[in-house]
Coordinates of C-alpha atoms in Angstrom, one line a residue:
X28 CA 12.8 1.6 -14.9
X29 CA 15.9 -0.8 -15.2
X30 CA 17.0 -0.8 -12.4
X31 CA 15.9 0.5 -8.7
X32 CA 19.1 1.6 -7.7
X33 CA 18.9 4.1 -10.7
X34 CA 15.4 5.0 -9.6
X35 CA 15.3 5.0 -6.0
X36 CA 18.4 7.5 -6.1
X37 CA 19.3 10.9 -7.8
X38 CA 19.6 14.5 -7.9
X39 CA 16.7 15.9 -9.4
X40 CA 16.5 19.1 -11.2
X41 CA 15.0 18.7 -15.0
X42 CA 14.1 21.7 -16.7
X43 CA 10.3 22.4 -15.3
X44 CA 7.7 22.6 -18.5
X45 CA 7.1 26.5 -19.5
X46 CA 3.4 25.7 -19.8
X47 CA 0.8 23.8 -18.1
X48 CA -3.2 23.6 -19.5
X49 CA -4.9 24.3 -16.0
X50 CA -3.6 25.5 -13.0
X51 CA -3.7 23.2 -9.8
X52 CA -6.4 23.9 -6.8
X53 CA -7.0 24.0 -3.5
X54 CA -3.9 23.1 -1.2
X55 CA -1.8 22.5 -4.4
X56 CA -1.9 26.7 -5.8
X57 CA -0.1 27.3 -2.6
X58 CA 3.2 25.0 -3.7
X59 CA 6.1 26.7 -5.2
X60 CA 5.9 26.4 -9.1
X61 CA 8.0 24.0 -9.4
X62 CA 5.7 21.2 -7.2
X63 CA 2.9 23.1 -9.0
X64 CA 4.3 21.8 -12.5
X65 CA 4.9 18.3 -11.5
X66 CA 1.9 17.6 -10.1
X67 CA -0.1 19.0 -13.1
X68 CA 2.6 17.1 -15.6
X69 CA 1.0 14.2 -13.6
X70 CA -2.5 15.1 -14.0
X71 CA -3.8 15.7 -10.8
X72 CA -5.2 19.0 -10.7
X73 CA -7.3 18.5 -7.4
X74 CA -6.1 17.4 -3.9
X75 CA -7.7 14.6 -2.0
X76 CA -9.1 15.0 1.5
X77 CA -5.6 14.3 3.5
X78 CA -3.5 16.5 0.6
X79 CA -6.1 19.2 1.6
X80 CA -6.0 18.8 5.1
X81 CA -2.4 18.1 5.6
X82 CA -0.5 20.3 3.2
X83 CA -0.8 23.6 5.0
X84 CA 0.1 22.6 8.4
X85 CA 3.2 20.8 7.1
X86 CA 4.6 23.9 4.9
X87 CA 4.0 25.8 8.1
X88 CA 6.0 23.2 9.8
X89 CA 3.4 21.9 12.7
X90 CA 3.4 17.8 13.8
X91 CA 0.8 16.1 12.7
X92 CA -0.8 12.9 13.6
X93 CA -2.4 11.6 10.6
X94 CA -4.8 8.7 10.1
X95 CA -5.7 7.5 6.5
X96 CA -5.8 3.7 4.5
X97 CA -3.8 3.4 1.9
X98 CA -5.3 4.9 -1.7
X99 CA -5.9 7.9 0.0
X100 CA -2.9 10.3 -1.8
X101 CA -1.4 10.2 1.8
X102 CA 2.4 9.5 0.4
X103 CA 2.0 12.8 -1.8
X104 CA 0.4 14.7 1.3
X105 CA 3.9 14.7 2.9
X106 CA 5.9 14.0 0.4
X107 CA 5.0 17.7 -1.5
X108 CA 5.7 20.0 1.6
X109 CA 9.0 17.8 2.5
X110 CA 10.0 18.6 -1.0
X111 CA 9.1 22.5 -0.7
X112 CA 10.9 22.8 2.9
X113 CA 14.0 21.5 2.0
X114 CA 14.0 23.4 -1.8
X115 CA 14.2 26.6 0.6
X116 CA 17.8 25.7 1.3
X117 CA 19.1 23.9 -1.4
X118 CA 22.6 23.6 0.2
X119 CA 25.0 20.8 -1.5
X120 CA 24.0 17.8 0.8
X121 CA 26.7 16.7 3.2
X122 CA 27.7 12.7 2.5
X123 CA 25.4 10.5 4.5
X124 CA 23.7 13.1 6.7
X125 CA 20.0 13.4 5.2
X126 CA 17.8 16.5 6.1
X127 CA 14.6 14.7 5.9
X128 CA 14.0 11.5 7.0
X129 CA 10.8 8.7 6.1
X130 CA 11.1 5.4 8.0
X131 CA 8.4 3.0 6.0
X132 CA 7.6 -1.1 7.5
X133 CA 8.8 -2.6 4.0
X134 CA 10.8 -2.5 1.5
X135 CA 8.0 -2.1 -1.3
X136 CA 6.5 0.5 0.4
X137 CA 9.6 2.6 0.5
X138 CA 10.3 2.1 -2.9
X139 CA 7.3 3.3 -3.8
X140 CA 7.9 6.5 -1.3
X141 CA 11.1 6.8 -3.4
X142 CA 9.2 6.7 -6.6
X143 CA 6.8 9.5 -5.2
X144 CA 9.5 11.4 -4.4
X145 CA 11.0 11.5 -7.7
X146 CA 7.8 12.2 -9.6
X147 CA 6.7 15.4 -7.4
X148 CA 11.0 16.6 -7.1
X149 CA 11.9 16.2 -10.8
X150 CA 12.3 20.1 -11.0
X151 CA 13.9 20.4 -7.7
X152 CA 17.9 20.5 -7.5
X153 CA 17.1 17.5 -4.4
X154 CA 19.0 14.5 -3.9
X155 CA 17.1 11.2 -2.6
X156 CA 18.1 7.6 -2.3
X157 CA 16.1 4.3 -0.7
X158 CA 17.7 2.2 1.3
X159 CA 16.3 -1.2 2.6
X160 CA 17.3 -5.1 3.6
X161 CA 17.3 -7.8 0.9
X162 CA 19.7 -6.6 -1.5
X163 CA 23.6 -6.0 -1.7
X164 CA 24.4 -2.2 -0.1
X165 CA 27.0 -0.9 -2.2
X166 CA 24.4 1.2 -4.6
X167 CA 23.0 2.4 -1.3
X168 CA 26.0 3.5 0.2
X169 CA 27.7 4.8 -3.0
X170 CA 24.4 7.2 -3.4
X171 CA 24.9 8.4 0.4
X172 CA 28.6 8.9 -0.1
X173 CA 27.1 11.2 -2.8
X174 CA 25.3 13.4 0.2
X175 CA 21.1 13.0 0.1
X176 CA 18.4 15.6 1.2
X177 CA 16.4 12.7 1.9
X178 CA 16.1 9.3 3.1
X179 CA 13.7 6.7 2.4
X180 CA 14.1 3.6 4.8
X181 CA 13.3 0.4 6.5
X182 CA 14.6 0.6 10.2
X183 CA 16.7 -2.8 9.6
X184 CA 18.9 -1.3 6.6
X185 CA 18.5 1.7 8.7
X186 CA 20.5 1.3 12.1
X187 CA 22.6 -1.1 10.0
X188 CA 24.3 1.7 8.0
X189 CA 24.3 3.9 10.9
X190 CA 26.1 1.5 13.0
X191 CA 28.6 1.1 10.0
X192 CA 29.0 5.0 10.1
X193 CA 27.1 5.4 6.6
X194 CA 24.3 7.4 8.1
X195 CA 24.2 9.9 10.6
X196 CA 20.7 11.8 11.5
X197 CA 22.1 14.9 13.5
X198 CA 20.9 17.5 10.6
X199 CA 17.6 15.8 10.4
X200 CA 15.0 18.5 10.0
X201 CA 11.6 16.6 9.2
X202 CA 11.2 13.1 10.1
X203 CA 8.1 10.9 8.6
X204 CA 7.1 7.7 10.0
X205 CA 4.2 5.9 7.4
X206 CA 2.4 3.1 8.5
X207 CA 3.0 2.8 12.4
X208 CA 0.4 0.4 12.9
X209 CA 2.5 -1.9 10.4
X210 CA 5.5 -1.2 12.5
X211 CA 3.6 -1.8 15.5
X212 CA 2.7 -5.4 14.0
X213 CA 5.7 -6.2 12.4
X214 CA 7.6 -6.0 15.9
X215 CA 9.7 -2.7 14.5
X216 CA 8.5 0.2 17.6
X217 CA 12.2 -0.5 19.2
X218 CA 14.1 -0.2 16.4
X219 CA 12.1 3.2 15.7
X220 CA 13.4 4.6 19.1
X221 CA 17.0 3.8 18.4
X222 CA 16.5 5.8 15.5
X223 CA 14.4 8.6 16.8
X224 CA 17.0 8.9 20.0
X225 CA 19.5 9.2 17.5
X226 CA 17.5 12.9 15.7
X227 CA 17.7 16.0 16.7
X228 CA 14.6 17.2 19.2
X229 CA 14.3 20.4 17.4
X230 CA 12.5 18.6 14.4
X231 CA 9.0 18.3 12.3
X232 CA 7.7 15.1 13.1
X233 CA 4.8 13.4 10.7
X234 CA 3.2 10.2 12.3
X235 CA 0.8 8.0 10.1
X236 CA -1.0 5.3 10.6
X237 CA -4.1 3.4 9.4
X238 CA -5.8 3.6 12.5
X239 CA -5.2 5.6 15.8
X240 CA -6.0 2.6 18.8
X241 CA -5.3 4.2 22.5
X242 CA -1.5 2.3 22.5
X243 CA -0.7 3.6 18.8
X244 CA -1.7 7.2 20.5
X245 CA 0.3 6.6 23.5
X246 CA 3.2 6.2 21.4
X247 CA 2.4 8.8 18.9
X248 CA 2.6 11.9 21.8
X249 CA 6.4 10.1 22.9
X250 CA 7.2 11.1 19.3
X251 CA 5.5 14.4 18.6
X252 CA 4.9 17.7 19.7
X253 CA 1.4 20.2 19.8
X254 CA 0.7 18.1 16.5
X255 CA -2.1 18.3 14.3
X256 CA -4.9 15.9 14.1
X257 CA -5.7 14.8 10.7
X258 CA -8.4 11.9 10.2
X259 CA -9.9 10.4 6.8
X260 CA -12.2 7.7 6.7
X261 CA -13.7 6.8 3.8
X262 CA -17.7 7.2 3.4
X263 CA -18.2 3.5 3.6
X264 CA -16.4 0.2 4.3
X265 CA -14.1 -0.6 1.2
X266 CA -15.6 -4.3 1.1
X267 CA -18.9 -2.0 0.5
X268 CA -17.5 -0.3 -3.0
X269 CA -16.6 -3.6 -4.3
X270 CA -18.5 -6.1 -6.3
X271 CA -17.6 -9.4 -4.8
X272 CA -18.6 -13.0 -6.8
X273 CA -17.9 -16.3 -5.4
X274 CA -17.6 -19.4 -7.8
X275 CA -17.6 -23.1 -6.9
X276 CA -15.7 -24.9 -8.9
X277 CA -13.4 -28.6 -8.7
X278 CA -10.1 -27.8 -7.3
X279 CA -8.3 -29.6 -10.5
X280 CA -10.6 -27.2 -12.4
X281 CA -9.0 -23.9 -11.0
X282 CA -6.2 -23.7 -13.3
X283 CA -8.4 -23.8 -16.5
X284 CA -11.1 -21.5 -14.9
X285 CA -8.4 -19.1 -14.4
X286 CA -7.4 -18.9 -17.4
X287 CA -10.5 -18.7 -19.5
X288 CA -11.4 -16.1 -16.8
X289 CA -8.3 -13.9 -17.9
X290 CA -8.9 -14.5 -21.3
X291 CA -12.5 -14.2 -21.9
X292 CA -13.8 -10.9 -19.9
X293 CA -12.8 -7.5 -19.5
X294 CA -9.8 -8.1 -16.6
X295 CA -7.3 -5.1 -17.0
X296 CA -5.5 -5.7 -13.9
X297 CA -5.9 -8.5 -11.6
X298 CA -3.9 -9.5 -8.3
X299 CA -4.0 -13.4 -8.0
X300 CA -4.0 -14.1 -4.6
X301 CA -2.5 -18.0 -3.5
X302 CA -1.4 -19.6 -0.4
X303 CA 1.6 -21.4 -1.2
X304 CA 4.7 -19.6 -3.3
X305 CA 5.5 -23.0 -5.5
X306 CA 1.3 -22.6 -6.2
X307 CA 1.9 -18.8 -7.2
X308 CA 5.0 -19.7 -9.1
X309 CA 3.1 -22.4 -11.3
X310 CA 0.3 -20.6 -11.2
X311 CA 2.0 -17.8 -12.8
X312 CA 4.0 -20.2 -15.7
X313 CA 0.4 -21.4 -16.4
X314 CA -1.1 -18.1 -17.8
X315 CA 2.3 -17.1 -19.5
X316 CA 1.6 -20.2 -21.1
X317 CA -2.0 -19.4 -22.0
X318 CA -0.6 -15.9 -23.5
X319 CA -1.7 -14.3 -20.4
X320 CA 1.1 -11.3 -19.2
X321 CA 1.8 -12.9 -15.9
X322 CA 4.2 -12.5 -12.8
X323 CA 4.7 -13.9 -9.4
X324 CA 5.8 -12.4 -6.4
X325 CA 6.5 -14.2 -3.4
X326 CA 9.2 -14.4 -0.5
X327 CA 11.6 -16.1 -2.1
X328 CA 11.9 -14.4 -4.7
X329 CA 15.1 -12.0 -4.8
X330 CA 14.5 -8.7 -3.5
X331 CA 16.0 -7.8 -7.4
X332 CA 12.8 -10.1 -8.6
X333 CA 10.3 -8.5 -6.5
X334 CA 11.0 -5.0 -7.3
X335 CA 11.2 -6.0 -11.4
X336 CA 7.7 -8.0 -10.7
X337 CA 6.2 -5.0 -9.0
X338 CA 7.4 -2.3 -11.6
X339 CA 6.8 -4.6 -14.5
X340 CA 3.2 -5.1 -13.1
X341 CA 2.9 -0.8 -11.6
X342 CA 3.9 0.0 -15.3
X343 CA 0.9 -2.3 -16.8
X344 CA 3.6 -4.9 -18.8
X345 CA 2.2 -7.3 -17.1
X346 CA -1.8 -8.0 -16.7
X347 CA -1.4 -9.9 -13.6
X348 CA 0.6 -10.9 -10.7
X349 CA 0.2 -13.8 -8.1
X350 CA 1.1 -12.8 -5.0
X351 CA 1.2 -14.7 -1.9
X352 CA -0.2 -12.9 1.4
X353 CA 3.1 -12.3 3.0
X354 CA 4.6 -11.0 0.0
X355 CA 1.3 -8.7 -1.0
X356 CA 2.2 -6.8 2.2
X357 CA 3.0 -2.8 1.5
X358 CA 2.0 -3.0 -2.3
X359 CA 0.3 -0.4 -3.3
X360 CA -1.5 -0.4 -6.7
X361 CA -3.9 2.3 -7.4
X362 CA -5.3 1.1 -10.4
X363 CA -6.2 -2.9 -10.0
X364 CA -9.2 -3.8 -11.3
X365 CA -9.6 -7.1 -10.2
X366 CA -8.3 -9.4 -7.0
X367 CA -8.8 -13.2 -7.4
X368 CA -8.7 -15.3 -4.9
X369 CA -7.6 -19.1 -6.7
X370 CA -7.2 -19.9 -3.1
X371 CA -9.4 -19.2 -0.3
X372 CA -7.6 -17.4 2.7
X373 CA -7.5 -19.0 6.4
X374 CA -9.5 -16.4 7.9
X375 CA -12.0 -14.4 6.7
X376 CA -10.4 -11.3 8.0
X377 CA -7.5 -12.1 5.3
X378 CA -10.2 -12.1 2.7
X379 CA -11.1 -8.5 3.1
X380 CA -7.7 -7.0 3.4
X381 CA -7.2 -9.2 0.0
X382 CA -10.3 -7.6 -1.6
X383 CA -9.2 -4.5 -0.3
X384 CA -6.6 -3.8 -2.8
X385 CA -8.6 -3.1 -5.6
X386 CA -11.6 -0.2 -5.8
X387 CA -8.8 2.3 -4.8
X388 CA -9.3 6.0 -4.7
X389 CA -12.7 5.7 -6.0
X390 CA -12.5 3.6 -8.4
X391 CA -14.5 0.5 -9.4
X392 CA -13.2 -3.1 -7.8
X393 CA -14.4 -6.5 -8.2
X394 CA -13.3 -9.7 -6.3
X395 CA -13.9 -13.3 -7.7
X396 CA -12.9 -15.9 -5.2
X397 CA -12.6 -19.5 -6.1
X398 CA -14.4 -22.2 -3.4
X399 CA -13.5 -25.9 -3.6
X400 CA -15.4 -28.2 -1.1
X401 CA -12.5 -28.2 1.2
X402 CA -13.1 -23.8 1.3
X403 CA -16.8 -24.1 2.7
X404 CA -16.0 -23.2 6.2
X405 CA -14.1 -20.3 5.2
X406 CA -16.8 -19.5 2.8
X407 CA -19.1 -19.1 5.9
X408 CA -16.5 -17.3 7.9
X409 CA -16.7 -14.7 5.1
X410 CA -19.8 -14.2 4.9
X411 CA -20.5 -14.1 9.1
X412 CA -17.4 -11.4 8.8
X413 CA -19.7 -9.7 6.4
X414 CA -23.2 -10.3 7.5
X415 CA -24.2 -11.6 3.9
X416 CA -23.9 -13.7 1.2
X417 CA -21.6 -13.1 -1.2
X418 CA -23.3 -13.5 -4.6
X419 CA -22.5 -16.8 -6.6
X420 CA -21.0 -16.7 -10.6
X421 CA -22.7 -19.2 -12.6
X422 CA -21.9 -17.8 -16.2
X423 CA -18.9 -19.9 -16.8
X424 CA -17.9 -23.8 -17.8
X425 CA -16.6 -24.8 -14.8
X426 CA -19.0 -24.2 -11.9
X427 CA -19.5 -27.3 -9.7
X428 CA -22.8 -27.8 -8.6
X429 CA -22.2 -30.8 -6.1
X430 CA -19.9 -28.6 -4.6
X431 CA -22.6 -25.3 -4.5
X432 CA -24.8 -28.2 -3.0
X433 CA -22.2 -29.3 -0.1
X434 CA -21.4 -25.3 0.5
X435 CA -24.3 -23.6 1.5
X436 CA -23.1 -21.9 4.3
X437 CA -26.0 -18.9 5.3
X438 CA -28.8 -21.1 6.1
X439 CA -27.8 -21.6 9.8
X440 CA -27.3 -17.7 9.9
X441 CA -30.8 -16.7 9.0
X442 CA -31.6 -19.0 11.6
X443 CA -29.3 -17.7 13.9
X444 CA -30.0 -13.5 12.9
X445 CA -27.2 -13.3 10.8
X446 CA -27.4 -11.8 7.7
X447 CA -30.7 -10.3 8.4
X448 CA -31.8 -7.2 6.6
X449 CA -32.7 -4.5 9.1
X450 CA -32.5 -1.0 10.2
X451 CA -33.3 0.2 6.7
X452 CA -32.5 -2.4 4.6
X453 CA -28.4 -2.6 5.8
X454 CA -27.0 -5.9 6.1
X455 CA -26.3 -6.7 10.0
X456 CA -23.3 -9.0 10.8
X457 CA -19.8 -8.9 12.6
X458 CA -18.2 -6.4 9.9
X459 CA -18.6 -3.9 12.1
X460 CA -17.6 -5.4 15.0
X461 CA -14.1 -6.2 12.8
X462 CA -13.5 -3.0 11.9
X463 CA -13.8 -1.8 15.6
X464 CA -11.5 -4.8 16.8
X465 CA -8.9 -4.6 13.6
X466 CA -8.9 -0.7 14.9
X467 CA -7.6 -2.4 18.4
X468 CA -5.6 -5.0 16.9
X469 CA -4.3 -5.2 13.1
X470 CA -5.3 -9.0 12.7
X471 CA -3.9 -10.1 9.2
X472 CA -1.7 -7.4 8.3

């Protein structure tokens, strides 16, 4: 993809494929053919938990309160039945007055809602355009003159076009919000009630979140009505499904180490994690340097950049991308293999939402994370946060043993009762006490 405005706008409608190998199952044989064929030509045959759960209710129309992490298939869990509801009435879409609307908390995550949309719609006549802050508007309000079924957007962008008269919400029949607890964080709740007062009552509302708090539920029933209570939680902690390795090494050594990482075992994708952008930009030149297929993405990087960065890397021509925290936020890559941390985060609860980006849906994950002296007392935040030790990686040239030696940070634990093995052989600690407390208050994010 070229360019987003290209992507993230359109009228679908490709001829649908007059054959398909197996038909789909569960919640997906009761889509119209059309949804039927584009998710098969995608090869997904079998809906997750949420698709399961959420895709009837929604086709019959009913709220729904859903709570699900990201990885989960949540996006095409709405996004299908949207699509199906609106095919019913295929009407030629009045300019700037969308039937459906999705508010998301940034602009990478409604791209991607936009990209989701025109995978599963292809063989739908639908129109659909994204529309968020960072970049010039004309592409987005030349696709709304056009008229759009629906509209992917960040609440800034958002009321800005309406108050310029390029929106107006009065035909909106379905209205998604993804990722409240993000919008919560990110100080966005009163710019979603300017919008909602602005829809019609007589709606579909779809309210997702990571987690469902008491004040997140509060504001959930101002928004919905009789809804539907979907829940997914995965079997275990994701920290749990991933194999995590910690390496000391000399801060001048990190660049080299990097590198001969990359190079010398089997990485497919890797999310470089640093705290600084000029250290993720040079980070970055340093592997494309090695021969290494490297981007950066960082906040001040065009909005133009990061969307090129984050396709380029989505679309696997690039190998990895160094990513600052801020910058990380609302990327969603199924299919990274590896995060590495070249620098340690602040707090240890930044550690696990960095980890948590790769053993998505399933899949295997591994985290290497690099510790200088100066990172010991993170180090043993980490590993309180987690109530072990996190194993150390010897099998390389340029582990520091003075600084293994200086950064031994679980002694005073098994003195303390952290760390202990008990109940069965499960690691004790405060993980569990952070998931309960990241459930009151999204620390981090």
């Amino acid at each position: 993809m070229k360019e987003h405005e290209s992507a993230s706008s359109g009228r679908n409608g490709h001829s649908a494929p007059q054959s398909q190998t197996q038909p789909p199952e569960g919640a997906f044989s009761s889509l119209i053919a059309e949804l039927q064929q584009a998710v098969t030509a995608e090869g997904y045959l079998t809906p997750t938990p949420i698709q399961e759960q959420c895709i009837p209710h929604l086709l019959e129309g009913r709220d729904l309160l859903g709570t699900a992490q990201t990885g989960t298939g949540k996006t095409a869990a709405f996004t299908l039945p949207l699509l199906e509801q609106l095919s019913r009435h295929t009407n030629r879409p009045r300019k700037g007055t969308p039937r459906a609307l999705i508010l998301a908390p940034t602009r990478e995550l409604a791209a991607q809602i936009g990209d989701s949309i025109e995978t599963y719609g292809r063989f739908l006549r639908l129109r659909h355009t994204v529309v968020f802050g960072g970049v010039n508007q004309f592409h987005q309000v030349k696709a709304l003159r056009h008229g759009v079924d629906v509209l992917v957007a960040t609440p800034g962008r958002l009321l800005d076009l309406m108050q310029q008269k390029f929106i107006h919400l009065n035909e909106v029949e379905i209205f998604v919000l993804d990722e409240v607890d993000r919008m919560l964080d990110m100080g966005f709740i009163p710019d979603v009630k300017r919008v909602l007062a602005k829809i019609p009552k007589e709606r579909q509302t779809l309210f997702f979140s990571a987690t469902m708090p008491p004040k997140m539920e509060t504001l959930a029933h101002t928004m919905v009505r009789d809804p539907v209570r979907v829940a997914i939680t995965p079997e275990k902690p994701a920290v749990e499904l991933i194999d995590q390795k910690m390496i000391f090494v000399d801060k001048k050594s990190k660049d080299a180490l990097l590198t001969s990482l990359l190079q010398n075992r089997k990485i497919k994708k890797a999310l470089v994690f640093t705290q600084m952008k000029h250290v993720a930009n040079r980070v970055s030149k340093k592997l494309v340097a090695a021969g290494i297929r490297a981007t950066a993405i960082h906040g001040n990087k065009s909005q133009a950049a990061r969307i090129r960065a984050l396709d380029g890397f989505k679309q696997n021509h690039f190998q990895v991308m160094v990513a600052t925290d801020v910058a990380a936020r609302g990327l969603d890559v199924d299919d990274v293999t590896h995060v590495i941390n070249y620098d340690m985060p602040m707090e240890a609860e930044t550690y696990v939402h960095r980890i948590g980006r790769t053993a998505r849906a399933g899949a295997d994950g591994h985290s290497i994370s690099f510790c200088t002296a100066q990172d010991k007392s993170c180090l043993r935040s980490v590993e309180r946060l987690l109530g072990k030790k996190v194993p150390i990686d010897k099998d390389h040239a340029h582990h520091c043993e003075r600084t293994s030696q200086s950064s031994q940070p679980t002694q005073k634990q098994s003195e303390s009762g952290q760390g202990k093995r008990q109940h069965g052989g499960r690691p004790q600690g405060n993980f569990a006490r952070y998931q309960s407390r990241k459930r009151r208050h999204r620390a981090g994010r």
